[in-house]
Amino acid sequence: MQKDDCIFCKIAAKKIPSKAVYEDDEIVAFEDINPQAPVHIVVISKNHIEKLSDLAEKDSQLAGRMVMAAKNIAKENGIQESGYRIVMNCNKDGGQAVFHLHLHLLGGRAMKWPPG
Ligand code: AMP
Ligand code: ZN
């Protein structure tokens, strides 16, 4: 279930390269091309789901696995103790630019609150 003109579907299918840090049957994680923090990893679903608001009850396990992957990647990157943030942008006001489900793992510096 992939969309031909979707950049993250192309990354999941390895049609365009990424610096992958994790992959399993349902998700892929890779370095963000425009990092906003010393550690900035994008965790995506392999299936094309446009956005958080499209998640269905049946996707609960997928969403949980994305969070667990972020947690594990944070530990591997040595930011577990210093701290980190995970972010899912949804639609215009959320600042979503790529309409394929993903979360951001950000760390390696102090995050501000409230976010911009
Ligand atoms: P969002 O605003 O939540 O939709 O974030 C999309 C993220 O994808 C941005 O942080 C981009 O820098 C990142 N991104 C876009 N294209 C690529 C790519 N080809 N490889 C890695 N990251 C990308
Ligand atoms: Zn897609």
mmCIF file of C-alpha atoms and ligand atoms in Angstrom:
data_model
loop_
_atom_site.group_PDB
_atom_site.id
_atom_site.type_symbol
_atom_site.label_atom_id
_atom_site.label_comp_id
_atom_site.label_asym_id
_atom_site.label_seq_id
_atom_site.Cartn_x
_atom_site.Cartn_y
_atom_site.Cartn_z
ATOM 1 C CA MET A 1 0.000 0.000 0.000
ATOM 2 C CA GLN A 2 2.258 2.715 -1.327
ATOM 3 C CA LYS A 3 1.644 5.959 -3.133
ATOM 4 C CA ASP A 4 3.706 6.629 -6.254
ATOM 5 C CA ASP A 5 4.309 10.333 -5.670
ATOM 6 C CA CYS A 6 5.040 10.086 -1.943
ATOM 7 C CA ILE A 7 8.626 10.726 -0.836
ATOM 8 C CA PHE A 8 8.372 8.585 2.307
ATOM 9 C CA CYS A 9 6.840 5.683 0.348
ATOM 10 C CA LYS A 10 9.873 5.949 -1.935
ATOM 11 C CA ILE A 11 12.215 5.878 1.066
ATOM 12 C CA ALA A 12 10.370 2.861 2.511
ATOM 13 C CA ALA A 13 10.715 1.085 -0.855
ATOM 14 C CA LYS A 14 14.394 2.162 -1.113
ATOM 15 C CA LYS A 15 13.673 3.938 -4.403
ATOM 16 C CA ILE A 16 15.421 6.961 -2.944
ATOM 17 C CA PRO A 17 18.264 6.659 -0.439
ATOM 18 C CA SER A 18 18.127 7.484 3.246
ATOM 19 C CA LYS A 19 20.447 7.066 6.193
ATOM 20 C CA ALA A 20 18.399 4.317 7.818
ATOM 21 C CA VAL A 21 18.933 3.566 11.496
ATOM 22 C CA TYR A 22 16.159 0.997 12.025
ATOM 23 C CA GLU A 23 13.794 -1.140 9.964
ATOM 24 C CA ASP A 24 11.269 -3.876 10.620
ATOM 25 C CA ASP A 25 8.254 -5.253 8.764
ATOM 26 C CA GLU A 26 6.065 -2.244 9.573
ATOM 27 C CA ILE A 27 8.349 0.762 10.056
ATOM 28 C CA VAL A 28 11.554 2.455 8.929
ATOM 29 C CA ALA A 29 13.594 5.096 10.766
ATOM 30 C CA PHE A 30 16.177 7.345 9.146
ATOM 31 C CA GLU A 31 18.086 10.580 9.693
ATOM 32 C CA ASP A 32 16.158 13.740 8.866
ATOM 33 C CA ILE A 33 17.619 15.488 5.819
ATOM 34 C CA ASN A 34 17.254 18.896 7.503
ATOM 35 C CA PRO A 35 18.039 18.183 11.159
ATOM 36 C CA GLN A 36 16.592 20.513 13.797
ATOM 37 C CA ALA A 37 18.675 19.034 16.627
ATOM 38 C CA PRO A 38 21.928 17.051 16.966
ATOM 39 C CA VAL A 39 19.784 13.891 16.928
ATOM 40 C CA HIS A 40 16.848 14.123 14.515
ATOM 41 C CA ILE A 41 15.401 10.836 13.344
ATOM 42 C CA VAL A 42 12.186 10.343 11.370
ATOM 43 C CA VAL A 43 10.201 7.174 12.097
ATOM 44 C CA ILE A 44 7.679 6.257 9.379
ATOM 45 C CA SER A 45 5.127 3.556 8.717
ATOM 46 C CA LYS A 46 5.921 1.427 5.657
ATOM 47 C CA ASN A 47 2.291 1.641 4.564
ATOM 48 C CA HIS A 48 1.035 4.905 3.199
ATOM 49 C CA ILE A 49 -1.155 6.450 5.891
ATOM 50 C CA GLU A 50 -1.432 10.185 5.295
ATOM 51 C CA LYS A 51 -1.594 11.489 8.811
ATOM 52 C CA LEU A 52 -2.211 10.945 12.483
ATOM 53 C CA SER A 53 -5.882 11.842 12.159
ATOM 54 C CA ASP A 54 -6.337 8.959 9.692
ATOM 55 C CA LEU A 55 -5.197 6.322 12.195
ATOM 56 C CA ALA A 56 -7.827 3.680 12.892
ATOM 57 C CA GLU A 57 -8.212 1.433 15.903
ATOM 58 C CA LYS A 58 -6.483 -1.352 13.948
ATOM 59 C CA ASP A 59 -3.387 0.860 13.677
ATOM 60 C CA SER A 60 -2.902 1.023 17.456
ATOM 61 C CA GLN A 61 -0.107 -1.530 17.408
ATOM 62 C CA LEU A 62 1.670 0.274 14.566
ATOM 63 C CA ALA A 63 1.527 3.569 16.475
ATOM 64 C CA GLY A 64 2.887 1.828 19.568
ATOM 65 C CA ARG A 65 5.725 0.278 17.592
ATOM 66 C CA MET A 66 6.691 3.670 16.197
ATOM 67 C CA VAL A 67 6.902 5.073 19.717
ATOM 68 C CA MET A 68 8.895 2.064 20.938
ATOM 69 C CA ALA A 69 11.302 2.380 17.995
ATOM 70 C CA ALA A 70 11.865 6.049 18.867
ATOM 71 C CA LYS A 71 12.525 5.120 22.486
ATOM 72 C CA ASN A 72 15.053 2.465 21.475
ATOM 73 C CA ILE A 73 16.778 4.742 18.943
ATOM 74 C CA ALA A 74 17.044 7.456 21.613
ATOM 75 C CA LYS A 75 18.873 5.010 23.864
ATOM 76 C CA GLU A 76 21.185 3.939 21.020
ATOM 77 C CA ASN A 77 22.012 7.597 20.369
ATOM 78 C CA GLY A 78 22.931 8.217 23.992
ATOM 79 C CA ILE A 79 20.153 10.729 24.707
ATOM 80 C CA GLN A 80 18.050 8.613 27.042
ATOM 81 C CA GLU A 81 19.331 10.300 30.185
ATOM 82 C CA SER A 82 19.729 13.834 28.804
ATOM 83 C CA GLY A 83 16.226 13.633 27.352
ATOM 84 C CA TYR A 84 14.467 13.979 24.046
ATOM 85 C CA ARG A 85 11.165 14.782 22.424
ATOM 86 C CA ILE A 86 8.938 12.922 19.988
ATOM 87 C CA VAL A 87 6.656 14.955 17.739
ATOM 88 C CA MET A 88 3.910 14.094 15.271
ATOM 89 C CA ASN A 89 2.792 17.026 13.161
ATOM 90 C CA CYS A 90 -0.761 16.777 11.817
ATOM 91 C CA ASN A 91 -2.207 18.947 9.059
ATOM 92 C CA LYS A 92 -1.628 22.647 8.491
ATOM 93 C CA ASP A 93 -1.603 24.044 12.004
ATOM 94 C CA GLY A 94 0.501 21.118 13.165
ATOM 95 C CA GLY A 95 3.107 22.045 10.558
ATOM 96 C CA GLN A 96 2.895 18.800 8.599
ATOM 97 C CA ALA A 97 4.875 19.025 5.343
ATOM 98 C CA VAL A 98 5.078 15.377 4.277
ATOM 99 C CA PHE A 99 1.693 13.664 4.183
ATOM 100 C CA HIS A 100 2.842 10.183 5.135
ATOM 101 C CA LEU A 101 2.596 9.146 8.790
ATOM 102 C CA HIS A 102 5.793 9.835 10.711
ATOM 103 C CA LEU A 103 7.142 10.912 14.033
ATOM 104 C CA HIS A 104 10.208 12.972 14.808
ATOM 105 C CA LEU A 105 12.736 12.002 17.472
ATOM 106 C CA LEU A 106 14.650 15.107 18.546
ATOM 107 C CA GLY A 107 17.430 15.311 21.100
ATOM 108 C CA GLY A 108 20.978 16.286 21.898
ATOM 109 C CA ARG A 109 19.976 19.796 22.964
ATOM 110 C CA ALA A 110 17.454 21.345 25.331
ATOM 111 C CA MET A 111 14.002 21.684 23.781
ATOM 112 C CA LYS A 112 11.885 24.774 24.333
ATOM 113 C CA TRP A 113 8.345 24.861 25.634
ATOM 114 C CA PRO A 114 5.894 25.870 24.325
ATOM 115 C CA PRO A 115 7.007 24.709 20.866
ATOM 116 C CA GLY A 116 6.835 27.317 18.114
HETATM 117 P P1 AMP B 1 6.800 17.256 8.824
HETATM 118 O O1 AMP B 1 6.873 18.745 8.836
HETATM 119 O O2 AMP B 1 6.410 16.690 10.155
HETATM 120 O O3 AMP B 1 5.934 16.741 7.709
HETATM 121 O O4 AMP B 1 8.277 16.772 8.605
HETATM 122 C C1 AMP B 1 8.777 16.189 7.456
HETATM 123 C C2 AMP B 1 10.262 15.971 7.696
HETATM 124 O O5 AMP B 1 10.769 15.147 6.672
HETATM 125 C C3 AMP B 1 11.086 17.257 7.698
HETATM 126 O O6 AMP B 1 11.780 17.354 8.952
HETATM 127 C C4 AMP B 1 12.050 17.059 6.532
HETATM 128 O O7 AMP B 1 13.328 17.604 6.775
HETATM 129 C C5 AMP B 1 12.079 15.552 6.406
HETATM 130 N N1 AMP B 1 12.417 15.060 5.082
HETATM 131 C C6 AMP B 1 11.853 15.418 3.910
HETATM 132 N N2 AMP B 1 12.403 14.745 2.891
HETATM 133 C C7 AMP B 1 13.346 13.933 3.427
HETATM 134 C C8 AMP B 1 14.258 12.981 2.886
HETATM 135 N N3 AMP B 1 14.334 12.729 1.589
HETATM 136 N N4 AMP B 1 15.101 12.340 3.750
HETATM 137 C C9 AMP B 1 15.042 12.598 5.067
HETATM 138 N N5 AMP B 1 14.188 13.466 5.639
HETATM 139 C C10 AMP B 1 13.355 14.135 4.831
HETATM 140 ZN ZN ZN B 2 3.578 7.518 1.472
#
